[in-house]
Coordinates of C-alpha atoms and ligand atoms in Angstrom, one line a residue:
X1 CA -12.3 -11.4 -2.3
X2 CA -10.8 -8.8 -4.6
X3 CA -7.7 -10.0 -7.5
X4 CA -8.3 -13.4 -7.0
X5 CA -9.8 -12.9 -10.5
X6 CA -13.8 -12.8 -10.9
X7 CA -13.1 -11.0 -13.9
X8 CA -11.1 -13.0 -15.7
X9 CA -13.1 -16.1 -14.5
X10 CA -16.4 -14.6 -15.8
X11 CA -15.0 -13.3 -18.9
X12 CA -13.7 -17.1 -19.7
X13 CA -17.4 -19.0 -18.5
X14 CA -17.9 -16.1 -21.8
X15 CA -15.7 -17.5 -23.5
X16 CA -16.7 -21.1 -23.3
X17 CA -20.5 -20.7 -23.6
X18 CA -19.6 -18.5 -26.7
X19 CA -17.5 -21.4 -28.2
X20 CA -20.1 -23.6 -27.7
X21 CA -22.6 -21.8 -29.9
X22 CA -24.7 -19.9 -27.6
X23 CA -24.8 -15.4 -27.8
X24 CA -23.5 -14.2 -24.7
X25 CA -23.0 -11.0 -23.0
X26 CA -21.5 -9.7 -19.7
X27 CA -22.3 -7.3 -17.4
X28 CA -20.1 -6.1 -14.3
X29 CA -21.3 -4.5 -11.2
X30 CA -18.8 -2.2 -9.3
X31 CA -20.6 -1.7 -5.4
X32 CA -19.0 2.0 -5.2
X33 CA -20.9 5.2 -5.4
X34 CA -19.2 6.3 -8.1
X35 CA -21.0 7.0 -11.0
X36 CA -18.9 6.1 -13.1
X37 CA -15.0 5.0 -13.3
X38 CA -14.0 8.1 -15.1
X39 CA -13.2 10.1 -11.7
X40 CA -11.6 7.2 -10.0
X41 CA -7.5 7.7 -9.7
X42 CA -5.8 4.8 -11.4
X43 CA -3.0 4.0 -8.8
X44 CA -6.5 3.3 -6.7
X45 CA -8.5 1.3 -9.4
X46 CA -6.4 0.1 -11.7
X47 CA -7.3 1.3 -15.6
X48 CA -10.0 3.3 -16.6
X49 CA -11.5 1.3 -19.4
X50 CA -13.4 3.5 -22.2
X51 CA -16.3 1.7 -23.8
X52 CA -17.4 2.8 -27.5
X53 CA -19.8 4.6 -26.3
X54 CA -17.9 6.9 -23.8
X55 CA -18.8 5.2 -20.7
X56 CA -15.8 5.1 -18.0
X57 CA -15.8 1.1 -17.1
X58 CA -13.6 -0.7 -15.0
X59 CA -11.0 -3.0 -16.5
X60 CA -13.0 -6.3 -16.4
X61 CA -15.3 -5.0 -19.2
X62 CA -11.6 -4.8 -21.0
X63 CA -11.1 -8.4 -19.8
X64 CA -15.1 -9.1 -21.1
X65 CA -14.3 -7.7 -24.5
X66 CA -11.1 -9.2 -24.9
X67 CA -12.3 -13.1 -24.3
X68 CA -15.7 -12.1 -26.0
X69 CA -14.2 -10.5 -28.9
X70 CA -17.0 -8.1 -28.7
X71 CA -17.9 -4.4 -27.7
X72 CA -20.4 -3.6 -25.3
X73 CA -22.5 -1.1 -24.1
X74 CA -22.5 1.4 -21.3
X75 CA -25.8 -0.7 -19.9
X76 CA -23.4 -3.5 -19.3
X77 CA -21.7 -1.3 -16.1
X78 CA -23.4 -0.2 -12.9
X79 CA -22.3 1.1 -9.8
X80 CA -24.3 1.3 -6.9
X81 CA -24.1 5.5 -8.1
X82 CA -25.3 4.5 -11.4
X83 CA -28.1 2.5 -9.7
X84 CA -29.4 5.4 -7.0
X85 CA -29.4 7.5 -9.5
X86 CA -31.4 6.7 -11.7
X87 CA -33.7 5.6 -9.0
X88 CA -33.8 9.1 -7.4
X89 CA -34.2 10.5 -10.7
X90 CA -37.3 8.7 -11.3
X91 CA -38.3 9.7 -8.0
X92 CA -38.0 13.4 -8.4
X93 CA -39.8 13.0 -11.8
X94 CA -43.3 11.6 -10.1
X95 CA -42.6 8.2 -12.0
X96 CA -43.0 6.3 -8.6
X97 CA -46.9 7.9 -8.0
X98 CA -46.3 8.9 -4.9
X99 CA -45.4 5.5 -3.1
X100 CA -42.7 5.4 -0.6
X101 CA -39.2 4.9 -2.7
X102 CA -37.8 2.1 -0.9
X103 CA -33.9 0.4 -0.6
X104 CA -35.8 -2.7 -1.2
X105 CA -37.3 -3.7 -3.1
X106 CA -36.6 -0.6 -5.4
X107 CA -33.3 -0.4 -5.8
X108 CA -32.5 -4.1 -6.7
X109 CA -35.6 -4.0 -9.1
X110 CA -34.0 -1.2 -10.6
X111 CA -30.7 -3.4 -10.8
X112 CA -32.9 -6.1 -12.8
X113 CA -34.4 -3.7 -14.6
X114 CA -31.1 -2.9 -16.2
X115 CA -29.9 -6.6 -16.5
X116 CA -33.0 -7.4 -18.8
X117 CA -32.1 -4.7 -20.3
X118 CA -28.6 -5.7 -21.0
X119 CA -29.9 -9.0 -22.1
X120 CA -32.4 -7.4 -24.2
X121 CA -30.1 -5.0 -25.9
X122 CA -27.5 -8.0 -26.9
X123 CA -30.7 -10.1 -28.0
X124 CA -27.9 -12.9 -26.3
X125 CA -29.0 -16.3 -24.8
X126 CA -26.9 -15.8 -22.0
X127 CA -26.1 -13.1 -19.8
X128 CA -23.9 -13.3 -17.3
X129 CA -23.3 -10.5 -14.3
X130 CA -20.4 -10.1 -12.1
X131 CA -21.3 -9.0 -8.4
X132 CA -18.0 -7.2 -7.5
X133 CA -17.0 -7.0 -3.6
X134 CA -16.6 -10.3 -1.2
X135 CA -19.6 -11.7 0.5
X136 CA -20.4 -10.5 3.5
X137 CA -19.3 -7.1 3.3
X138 CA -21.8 -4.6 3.1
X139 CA -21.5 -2.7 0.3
X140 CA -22.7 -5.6 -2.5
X141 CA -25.7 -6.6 -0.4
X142 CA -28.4 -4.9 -2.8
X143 CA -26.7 -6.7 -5.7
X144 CA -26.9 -10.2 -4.4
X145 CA -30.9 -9.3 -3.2
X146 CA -31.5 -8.4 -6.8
X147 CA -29.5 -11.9 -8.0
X148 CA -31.7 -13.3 -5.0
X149 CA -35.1 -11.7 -6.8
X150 CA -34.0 -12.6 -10.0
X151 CA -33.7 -16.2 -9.0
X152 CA -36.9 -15.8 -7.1
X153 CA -38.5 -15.0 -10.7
X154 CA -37.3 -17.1 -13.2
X155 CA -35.6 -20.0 -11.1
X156 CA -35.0 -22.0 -13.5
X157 CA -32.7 -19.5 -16.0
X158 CA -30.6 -18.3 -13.1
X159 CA -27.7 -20.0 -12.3
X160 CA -25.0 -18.7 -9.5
X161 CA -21.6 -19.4 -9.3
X162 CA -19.1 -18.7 -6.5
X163 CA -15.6 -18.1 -7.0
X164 CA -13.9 -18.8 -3.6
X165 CA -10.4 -18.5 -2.4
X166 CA -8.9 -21.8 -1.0
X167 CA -5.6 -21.3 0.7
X168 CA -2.6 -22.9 1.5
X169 CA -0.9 -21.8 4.0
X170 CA 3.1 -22.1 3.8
X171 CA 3.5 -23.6 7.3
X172 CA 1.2 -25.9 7.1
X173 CA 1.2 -27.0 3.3
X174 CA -2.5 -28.0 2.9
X175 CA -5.4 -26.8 1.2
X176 CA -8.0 -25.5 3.5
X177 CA -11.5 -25.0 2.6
X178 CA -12.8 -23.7 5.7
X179 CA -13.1 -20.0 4.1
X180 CA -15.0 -21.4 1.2
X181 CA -17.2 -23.2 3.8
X182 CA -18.2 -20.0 5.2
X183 CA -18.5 -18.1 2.1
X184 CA -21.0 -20.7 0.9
X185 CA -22.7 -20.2 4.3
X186 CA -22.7 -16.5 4.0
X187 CA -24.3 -16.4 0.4
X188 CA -27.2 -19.1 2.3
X189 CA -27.7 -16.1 4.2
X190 CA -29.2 -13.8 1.8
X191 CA -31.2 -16.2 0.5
X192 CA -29.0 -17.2 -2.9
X193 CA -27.3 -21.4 -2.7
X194 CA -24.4 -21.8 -5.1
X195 CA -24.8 -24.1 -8.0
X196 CA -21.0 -24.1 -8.7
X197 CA -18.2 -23.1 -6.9
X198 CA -15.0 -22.3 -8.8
X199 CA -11.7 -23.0 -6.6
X200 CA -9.5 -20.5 -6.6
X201 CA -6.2 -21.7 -5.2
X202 CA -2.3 -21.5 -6.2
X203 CA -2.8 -25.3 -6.8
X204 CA -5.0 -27.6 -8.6
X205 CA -7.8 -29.3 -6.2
X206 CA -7.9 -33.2 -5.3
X207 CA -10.6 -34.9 -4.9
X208 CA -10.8 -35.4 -1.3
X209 CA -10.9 -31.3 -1.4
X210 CA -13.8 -31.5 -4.0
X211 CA -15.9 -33.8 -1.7
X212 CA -15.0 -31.7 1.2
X213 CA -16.1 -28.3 0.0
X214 CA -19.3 -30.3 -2.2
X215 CA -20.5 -31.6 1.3
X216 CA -20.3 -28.7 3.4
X217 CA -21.3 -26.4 0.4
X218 CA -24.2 -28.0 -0.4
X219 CA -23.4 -29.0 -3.9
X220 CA -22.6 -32.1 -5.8
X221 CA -18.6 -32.7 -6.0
X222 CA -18.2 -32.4 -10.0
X223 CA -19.4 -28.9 -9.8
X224 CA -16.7 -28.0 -7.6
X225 CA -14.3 -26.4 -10.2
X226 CA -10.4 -26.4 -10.0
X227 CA -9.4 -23.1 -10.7
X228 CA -5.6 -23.2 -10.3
X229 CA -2.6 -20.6 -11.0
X230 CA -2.1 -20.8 -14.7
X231 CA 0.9 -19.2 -16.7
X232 CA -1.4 -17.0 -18.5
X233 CA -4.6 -15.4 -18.1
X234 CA -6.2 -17.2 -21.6
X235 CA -5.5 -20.3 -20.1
X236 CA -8.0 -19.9 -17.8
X237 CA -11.2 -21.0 -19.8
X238 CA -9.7 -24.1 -21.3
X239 CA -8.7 -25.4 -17.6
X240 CA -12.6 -24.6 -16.9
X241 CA -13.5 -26.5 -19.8
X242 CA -10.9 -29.7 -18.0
X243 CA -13.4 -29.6 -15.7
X244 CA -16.4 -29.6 -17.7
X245 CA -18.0 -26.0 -16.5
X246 CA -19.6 -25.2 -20.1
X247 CA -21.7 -28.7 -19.8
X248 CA -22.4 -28.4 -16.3
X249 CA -24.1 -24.5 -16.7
X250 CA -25.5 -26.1 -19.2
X251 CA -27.2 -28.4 -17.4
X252 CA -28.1 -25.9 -14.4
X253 CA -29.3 -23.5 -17.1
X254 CA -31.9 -26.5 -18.5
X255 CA -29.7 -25.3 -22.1
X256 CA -29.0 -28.5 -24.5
X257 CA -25.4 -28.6 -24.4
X258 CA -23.3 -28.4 -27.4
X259 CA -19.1 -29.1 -27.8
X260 CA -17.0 -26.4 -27.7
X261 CA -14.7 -25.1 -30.1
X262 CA -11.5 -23.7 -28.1
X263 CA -9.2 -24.9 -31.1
X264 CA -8.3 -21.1 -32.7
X265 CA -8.2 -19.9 -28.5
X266 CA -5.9 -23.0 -28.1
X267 CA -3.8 -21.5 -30.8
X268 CA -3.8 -18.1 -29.5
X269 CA -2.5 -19.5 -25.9
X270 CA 0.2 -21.9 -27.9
X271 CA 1.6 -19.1 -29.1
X272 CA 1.4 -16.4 -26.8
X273 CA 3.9 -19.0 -24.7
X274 CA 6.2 -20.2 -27.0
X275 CA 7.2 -17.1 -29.1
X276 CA 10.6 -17.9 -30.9
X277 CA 12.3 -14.3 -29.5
X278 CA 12.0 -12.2 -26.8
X279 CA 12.0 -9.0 -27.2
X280 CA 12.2 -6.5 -24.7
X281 CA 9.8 -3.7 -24.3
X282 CA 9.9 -0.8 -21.8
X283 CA 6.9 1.3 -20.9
X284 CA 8.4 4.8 -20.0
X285 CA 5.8 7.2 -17.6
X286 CA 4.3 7.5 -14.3
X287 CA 2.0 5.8 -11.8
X288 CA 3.8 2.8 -11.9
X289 CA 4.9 2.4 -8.2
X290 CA 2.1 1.7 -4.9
X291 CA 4.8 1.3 -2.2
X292 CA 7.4 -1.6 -3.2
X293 CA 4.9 -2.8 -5.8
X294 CA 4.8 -2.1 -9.5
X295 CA 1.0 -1.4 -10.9
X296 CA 0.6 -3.2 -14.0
X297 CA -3.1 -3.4 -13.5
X298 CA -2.7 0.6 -14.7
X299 CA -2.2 -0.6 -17.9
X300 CA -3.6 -3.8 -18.1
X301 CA -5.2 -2.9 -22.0
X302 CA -1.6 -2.0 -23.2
X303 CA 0.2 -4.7 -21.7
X304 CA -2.7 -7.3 -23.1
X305 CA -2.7 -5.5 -26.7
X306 CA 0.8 -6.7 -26.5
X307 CA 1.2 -9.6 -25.9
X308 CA -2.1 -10.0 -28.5
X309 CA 0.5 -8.0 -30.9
X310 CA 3.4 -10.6 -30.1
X311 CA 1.5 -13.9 -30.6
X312 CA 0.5 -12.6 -34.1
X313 CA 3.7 -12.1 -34.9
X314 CA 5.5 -15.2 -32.7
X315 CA 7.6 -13.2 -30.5
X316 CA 7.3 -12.8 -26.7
X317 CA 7.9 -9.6 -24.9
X318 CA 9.5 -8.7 -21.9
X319 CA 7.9 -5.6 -20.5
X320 CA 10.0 -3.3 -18.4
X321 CA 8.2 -0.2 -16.7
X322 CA 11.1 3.1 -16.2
X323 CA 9.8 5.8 -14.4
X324 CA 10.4 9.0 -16.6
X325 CA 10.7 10.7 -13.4
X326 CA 14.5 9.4 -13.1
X327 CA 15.5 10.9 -16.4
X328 CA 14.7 14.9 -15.5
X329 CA 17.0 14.1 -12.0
X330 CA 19.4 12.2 -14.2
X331 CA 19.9 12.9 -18.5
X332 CA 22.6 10.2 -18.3
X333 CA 20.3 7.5 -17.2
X334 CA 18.1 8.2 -21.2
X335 CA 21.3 5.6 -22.0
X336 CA 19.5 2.5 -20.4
X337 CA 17.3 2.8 -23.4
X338 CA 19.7 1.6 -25.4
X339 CA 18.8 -2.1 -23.7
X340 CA 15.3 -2.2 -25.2
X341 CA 13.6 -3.4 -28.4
X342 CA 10.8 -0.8 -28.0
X343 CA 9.7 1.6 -26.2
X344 CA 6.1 2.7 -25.2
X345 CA 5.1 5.6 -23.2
X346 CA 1.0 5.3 -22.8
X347 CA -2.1 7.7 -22.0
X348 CA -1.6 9.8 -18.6
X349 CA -2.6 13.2 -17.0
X350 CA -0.8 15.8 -15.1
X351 CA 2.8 17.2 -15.5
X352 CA 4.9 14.7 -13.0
X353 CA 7.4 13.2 -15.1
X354 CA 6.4 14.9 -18.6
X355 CA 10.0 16.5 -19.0
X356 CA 11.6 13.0 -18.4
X357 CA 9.3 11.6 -21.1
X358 CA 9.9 14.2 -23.7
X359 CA 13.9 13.6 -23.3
X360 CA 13.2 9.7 -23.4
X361 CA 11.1 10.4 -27.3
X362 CA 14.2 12.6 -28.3
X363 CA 16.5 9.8 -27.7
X364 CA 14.6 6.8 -28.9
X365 CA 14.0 9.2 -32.2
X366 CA 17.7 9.9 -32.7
X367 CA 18.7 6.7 -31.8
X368 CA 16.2 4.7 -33.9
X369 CA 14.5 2.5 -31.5
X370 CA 10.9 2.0 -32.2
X371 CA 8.3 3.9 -30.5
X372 CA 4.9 3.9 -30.0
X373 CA 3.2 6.6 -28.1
X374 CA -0.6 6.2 -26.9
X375 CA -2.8 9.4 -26.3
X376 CA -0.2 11.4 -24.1
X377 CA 2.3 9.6 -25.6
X378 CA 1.3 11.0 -29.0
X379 CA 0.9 14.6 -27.4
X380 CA 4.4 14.7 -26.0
X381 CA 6.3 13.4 -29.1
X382 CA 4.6 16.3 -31.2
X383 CA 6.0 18.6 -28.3
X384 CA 9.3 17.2 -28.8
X385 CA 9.1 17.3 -32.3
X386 CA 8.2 20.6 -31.9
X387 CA 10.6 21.4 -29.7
X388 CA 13.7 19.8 -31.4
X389 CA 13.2 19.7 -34.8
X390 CA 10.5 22.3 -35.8
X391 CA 12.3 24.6 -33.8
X392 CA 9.0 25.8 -31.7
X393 CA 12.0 25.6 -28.8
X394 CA 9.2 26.6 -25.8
X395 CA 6.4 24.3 -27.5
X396 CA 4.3 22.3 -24.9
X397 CA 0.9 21.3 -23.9
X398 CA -1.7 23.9 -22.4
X399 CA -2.0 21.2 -19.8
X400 CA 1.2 21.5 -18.1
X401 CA 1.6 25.3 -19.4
X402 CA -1.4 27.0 -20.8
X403 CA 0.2 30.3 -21.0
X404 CA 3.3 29.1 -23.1
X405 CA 3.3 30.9 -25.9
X406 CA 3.0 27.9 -28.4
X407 CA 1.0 25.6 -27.0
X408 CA 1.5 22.9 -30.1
X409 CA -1.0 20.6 -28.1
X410 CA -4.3 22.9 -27.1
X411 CA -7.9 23.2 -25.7
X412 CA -10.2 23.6 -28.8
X413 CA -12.5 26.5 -28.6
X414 CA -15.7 25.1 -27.6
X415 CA -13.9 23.2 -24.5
X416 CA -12.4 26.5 -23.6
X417 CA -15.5 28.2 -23.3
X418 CA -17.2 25.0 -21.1
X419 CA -14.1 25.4 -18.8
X420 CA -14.3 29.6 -18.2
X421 CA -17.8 28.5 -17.3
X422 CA -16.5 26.0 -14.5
X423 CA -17.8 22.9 -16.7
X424 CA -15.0 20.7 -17.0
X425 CA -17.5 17.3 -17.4
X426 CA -18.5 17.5 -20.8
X427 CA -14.9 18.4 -22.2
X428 CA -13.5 15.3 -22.5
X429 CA -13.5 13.8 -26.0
X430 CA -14.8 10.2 -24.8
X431 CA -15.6 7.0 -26.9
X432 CA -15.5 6.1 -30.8
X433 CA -14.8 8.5 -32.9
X434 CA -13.6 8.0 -36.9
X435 CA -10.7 8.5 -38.7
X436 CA -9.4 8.9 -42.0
X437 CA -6.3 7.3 -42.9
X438 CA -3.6 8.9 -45.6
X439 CA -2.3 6.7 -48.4
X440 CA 1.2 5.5 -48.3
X441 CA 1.8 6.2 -44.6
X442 CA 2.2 2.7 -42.0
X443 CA -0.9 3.8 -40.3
X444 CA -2.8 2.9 -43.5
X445 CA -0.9 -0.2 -44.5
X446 CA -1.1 -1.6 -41.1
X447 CA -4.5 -0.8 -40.6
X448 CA -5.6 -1.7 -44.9
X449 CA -8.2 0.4 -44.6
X450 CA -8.8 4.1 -45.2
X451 CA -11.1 4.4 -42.6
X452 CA -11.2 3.3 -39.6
X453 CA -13.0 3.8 -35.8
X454 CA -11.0 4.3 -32.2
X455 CA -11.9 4.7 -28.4
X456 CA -10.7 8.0 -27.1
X457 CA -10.3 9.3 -23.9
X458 CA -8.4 13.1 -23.6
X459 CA -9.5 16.7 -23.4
X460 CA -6.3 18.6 -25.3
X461 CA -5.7 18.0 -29.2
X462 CA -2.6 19.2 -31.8
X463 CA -3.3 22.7 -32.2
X464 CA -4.3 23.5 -35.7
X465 CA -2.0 26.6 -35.3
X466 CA 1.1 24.1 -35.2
X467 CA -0.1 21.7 -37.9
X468 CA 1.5 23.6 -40.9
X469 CA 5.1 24.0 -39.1
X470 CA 4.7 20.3 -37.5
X471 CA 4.3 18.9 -41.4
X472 CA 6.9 21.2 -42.8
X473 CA 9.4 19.8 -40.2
X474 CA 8.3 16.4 -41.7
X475 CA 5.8 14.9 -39.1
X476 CA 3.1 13.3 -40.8
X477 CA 0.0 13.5 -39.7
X478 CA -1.3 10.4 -41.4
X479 CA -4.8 10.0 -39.3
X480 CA -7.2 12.8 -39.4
X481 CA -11.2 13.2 -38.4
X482 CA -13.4 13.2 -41.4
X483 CA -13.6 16.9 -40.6
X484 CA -9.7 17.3 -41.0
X485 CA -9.4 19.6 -37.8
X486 CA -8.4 16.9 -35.6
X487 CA -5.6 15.0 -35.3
X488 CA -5.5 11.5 -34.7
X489 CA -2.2 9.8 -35.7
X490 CA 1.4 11.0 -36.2
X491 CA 4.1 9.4 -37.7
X492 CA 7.5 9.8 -39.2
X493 CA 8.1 8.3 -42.9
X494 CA 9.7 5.0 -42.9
X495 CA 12.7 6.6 -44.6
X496 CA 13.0 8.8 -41.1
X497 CA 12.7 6.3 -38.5
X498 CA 11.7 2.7 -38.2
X499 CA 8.4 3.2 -36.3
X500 CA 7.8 6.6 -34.7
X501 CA 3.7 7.2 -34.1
X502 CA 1.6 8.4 -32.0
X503 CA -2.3 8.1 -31.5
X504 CA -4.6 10.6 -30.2
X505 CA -6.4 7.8 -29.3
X506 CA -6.4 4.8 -27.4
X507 CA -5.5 1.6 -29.9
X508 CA -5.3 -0.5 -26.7
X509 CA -8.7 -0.7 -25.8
X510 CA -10.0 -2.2 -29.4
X511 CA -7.4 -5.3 -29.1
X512 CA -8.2 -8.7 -28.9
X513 CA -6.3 -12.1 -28.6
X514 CA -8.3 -13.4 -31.8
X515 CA -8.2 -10.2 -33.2
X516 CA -4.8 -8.4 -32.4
X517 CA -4.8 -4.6 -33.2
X518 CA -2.9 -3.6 -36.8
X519 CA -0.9 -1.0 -35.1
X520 CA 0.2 -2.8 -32.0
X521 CA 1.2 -5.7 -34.7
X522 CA 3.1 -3.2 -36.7
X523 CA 4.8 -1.7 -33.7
X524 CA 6.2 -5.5 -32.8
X525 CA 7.2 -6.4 -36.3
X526 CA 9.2 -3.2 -36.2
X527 CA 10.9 -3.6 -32.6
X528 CA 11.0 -7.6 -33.9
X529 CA 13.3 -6.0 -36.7
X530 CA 15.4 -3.7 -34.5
Ligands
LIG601 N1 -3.8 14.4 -20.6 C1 -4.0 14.3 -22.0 C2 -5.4 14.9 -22.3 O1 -6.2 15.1 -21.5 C3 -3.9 12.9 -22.5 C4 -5.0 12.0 -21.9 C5 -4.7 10.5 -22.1 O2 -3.5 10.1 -22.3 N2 -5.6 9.7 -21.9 O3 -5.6 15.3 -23.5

């Protein structure tokens, strides 16, 4: 079942087997036609999460970097798109010899094809690949015949493991296993036989409930994992590791087991829960609302690189999403600013709620309350810089208004041309690019280096028309590309503000627990002062 957390429970079997020595890597497979996740709308999908190499992922290879502490590569992400096309390419180009191109076998061979791959690519010991989707429906079927030919060819390097939901319904206060019963008897179906099955439930299992789903699922009862509610999301691999997972795939796997070393996770999860202060934090911008409930999953990266951010520095934070929205029906409401530590307004498209953000930059600038903007939240606090200080008073983004006369945030040339020509794919500016930082600005002293490499994901850029007036107004433009035509950071001097920046790109996708990111960790230590 979907947001019972697959993710998070294959990123943390990651972590463990990582911590225990052996090179892993992780692969997720989305059953949609999409090709990608690029054209997918977040309020729908949740985040759009950019891989180094410009590949549009979904958030679990966030959640796989994160726990792995490593970047991966595009081959690590396939759609069931991805997959057909590729085979239909190969098709058109004779590479089949004129057999019949069939569902299957082809297309799952063509899914193992690019698991080896993977595997191959990481040079890892382990590789381990997320079947999105429930059993039973449709749509994953291919996927689960590839993990059933896979087995079928190497049996003894395969090992599959089931996460299951286990409910307890309120009027009746027990723990039923029945759904996990015929889960396990749906996978039988297609031909695969769990060799563990992890427990999702808001409780911790008993024994009796171990037995009980071991004996109608086939399996022997310690390999029945409890996987409870937990506070936080990183506590999720060390309550696997309660249960002994790492050993048992170890043993399933035929791979000599070896202890784990959790201690410096441990840490990270001590501290994330028992920061001295809170401090709270509000996230100012759109899609935050899908009927009564609030999307966090939107910005799962940002909300992550926080709390990353706060453990390094032994705070909490309290996050608080404000839609912008209110602001342009309402100038008084800017006051409930006033409440917050911080404020962050991250990356986002389209004009709804853009005046409201812009009025919410101009007060937390005059009113010295640190702020951090992320992509669009960079782009808008030059247009209100602009706007309000620079005196450009009808500055804005070509995005929203592309025949304002001083459009401080722009199309560069070449993208204009690919758009008159009705090609608006190849204009976004998509994965790692480099940086140069500036001496004595806090982008380089948080970052202590002068150069540095960040994930982006945007199509508009500060004109280079503006820069001059922009820097003579005193905005600082204290990350540049190696070129010096683009610009990737904007501050205001220390002297100025406490912490006003702004990054073209997107810090939020390069954080991890183990490794928080330096600006994220400047922007706390700078609300942590306020
Ligand atoms: N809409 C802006 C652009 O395309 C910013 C994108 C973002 O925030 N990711 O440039």
């Amino acid at each position: 079942m979907s947001g019972i957390g697959k993710g998070i429970a294959t990123a943390s079997i990651g972590r463990i087997l990582k911590s225990k020595g052996f090179s892993v890597t992780a692969i997720k497979i989305d059953p949609y036609i999409n090709v990608d996740a690029g054209t997918m709308n977040p309020t729908e999908h949740g985040e759009v999460f950019v891989l180094d190499d410009g590949y549009e992922t979904d958030q679990d290879m966030g959640n796989y970097e994160r726990f792995l502490d490593e970047s991966l590569p595009s081959i690590n992400y396939m759609t069931t798109g991805r997959v057909y096309q590729e085979v239909i390419r190969r098709e058109r180009n004779l590479e089949y010899h004129g057999k019949n191109v069939e569902v299957v076998p082809d297309i799952p061979l063509e899914v193992i094809r690019r698991i080896k791959e993977a595997q191959k690519e990481a040079e890892v010991d382990i590789t381990l690949v997320e079947i999105g989707g429930t059993i039973g429906e449709y749509q994953n079927i291919i996927f689960l015949e590839a993990a059933r030919m896979l087995r079928q060819q190497c049996p003894d390097d395969v090992a599959v493991v089931m996460l299951s939901y286990v409910p307890i319904p309120n009027n009746i206060g027990e723990m039923k296993t029945k759904p996990t019963q015929y889960a396990s008897r749906e996978l039988n179906s297609v031909g695969l036989q769990a060799d563990v099955i992890l427990a999702r439930a808001s409780a911790p299992l008993d024994q009796k409930r171990k037995e009980k789903i071991a004996t109608f699922c086939n399996i022997v009862p310690d390999h029945v994992i409890s996987a409870p509610d937990v506070e936080s999301i990183y506590d999720v691999p060390i309550n696997f590791e309660k249960d002994g997972l790492g050993k048992i795939l170890c043993g399933v796997l035929g791979l000599k087991d070896k202890p784990a070393h959790l201690q410096d996770w441990e840490n990270f999860v001590a501290k994330v829960k028992n920061g001295n202060r809170k401090l709270n934090i509000a996230v100012v911008g759109k899609y935050f609302m899908s009927g009564d409930y609030v999307l966090s999953d939107v910005y799962i990266s940002v909300i992550e690189s926080l709390k990353h951010a706060a453990a390094a520095n032994d705070v909490e934070v309290k996050l608080s999403y404000l839609d912008s929205e209110e602001y342009e029906k309402d100038a008084s409401k800017l006051e409930e600013l006033k409440q917050y530590n911080g404020i962050i307004v991250p990356g986002g498209f389209g004009s709804r709620g853009v005046e409201g953000i812009i009025s919410a930059i101009k007060f937390v600038r005059e009113n010295k309350i640190p702020y951090f903007g992320l992509c669009y939240g960079m782009q808008l606090m030059v247009v209100e810089y602009a706007r309000n200080v620079a005196g450009i008073e009808d500055a804005h983004t070509a995005e929203i208004k592309p025949d304002a006369k001083n459009t401080v945030i722009d199309l560069m040339p070449e993208q204009k041309e690919k758009i008159a020509k009705g090609n608006y794919g190849g204009t976004m500016r998509l994965g790692s690019y480099p940086c140069k930082l500036k001496e004595g600005t806090i982008a380089r002293e948080s970052y202590g280096s002068s150069e540095i490499n960040e994930r982006h994901r945007h199509r508009y850029e500060v004109n280079p028309n503006s820069i001059g007036k922009l820097t003579q107004a005193g905005l600082k433009f204290s990350g540049v590309s190696p070129d010096d035509k683009l610009m990737e950071i904007a501050e205001l001097p220390k002297k100025d503000h406490p912490f006003l920046l702004g990054t073209q790109f997107h810090p939020e996708f390069k954080s991890r627990p183990l490794n928080p990111h330096p600006l994220f960790v400047a922007f706390i230590k700078a609300v942590a002062k306020k």
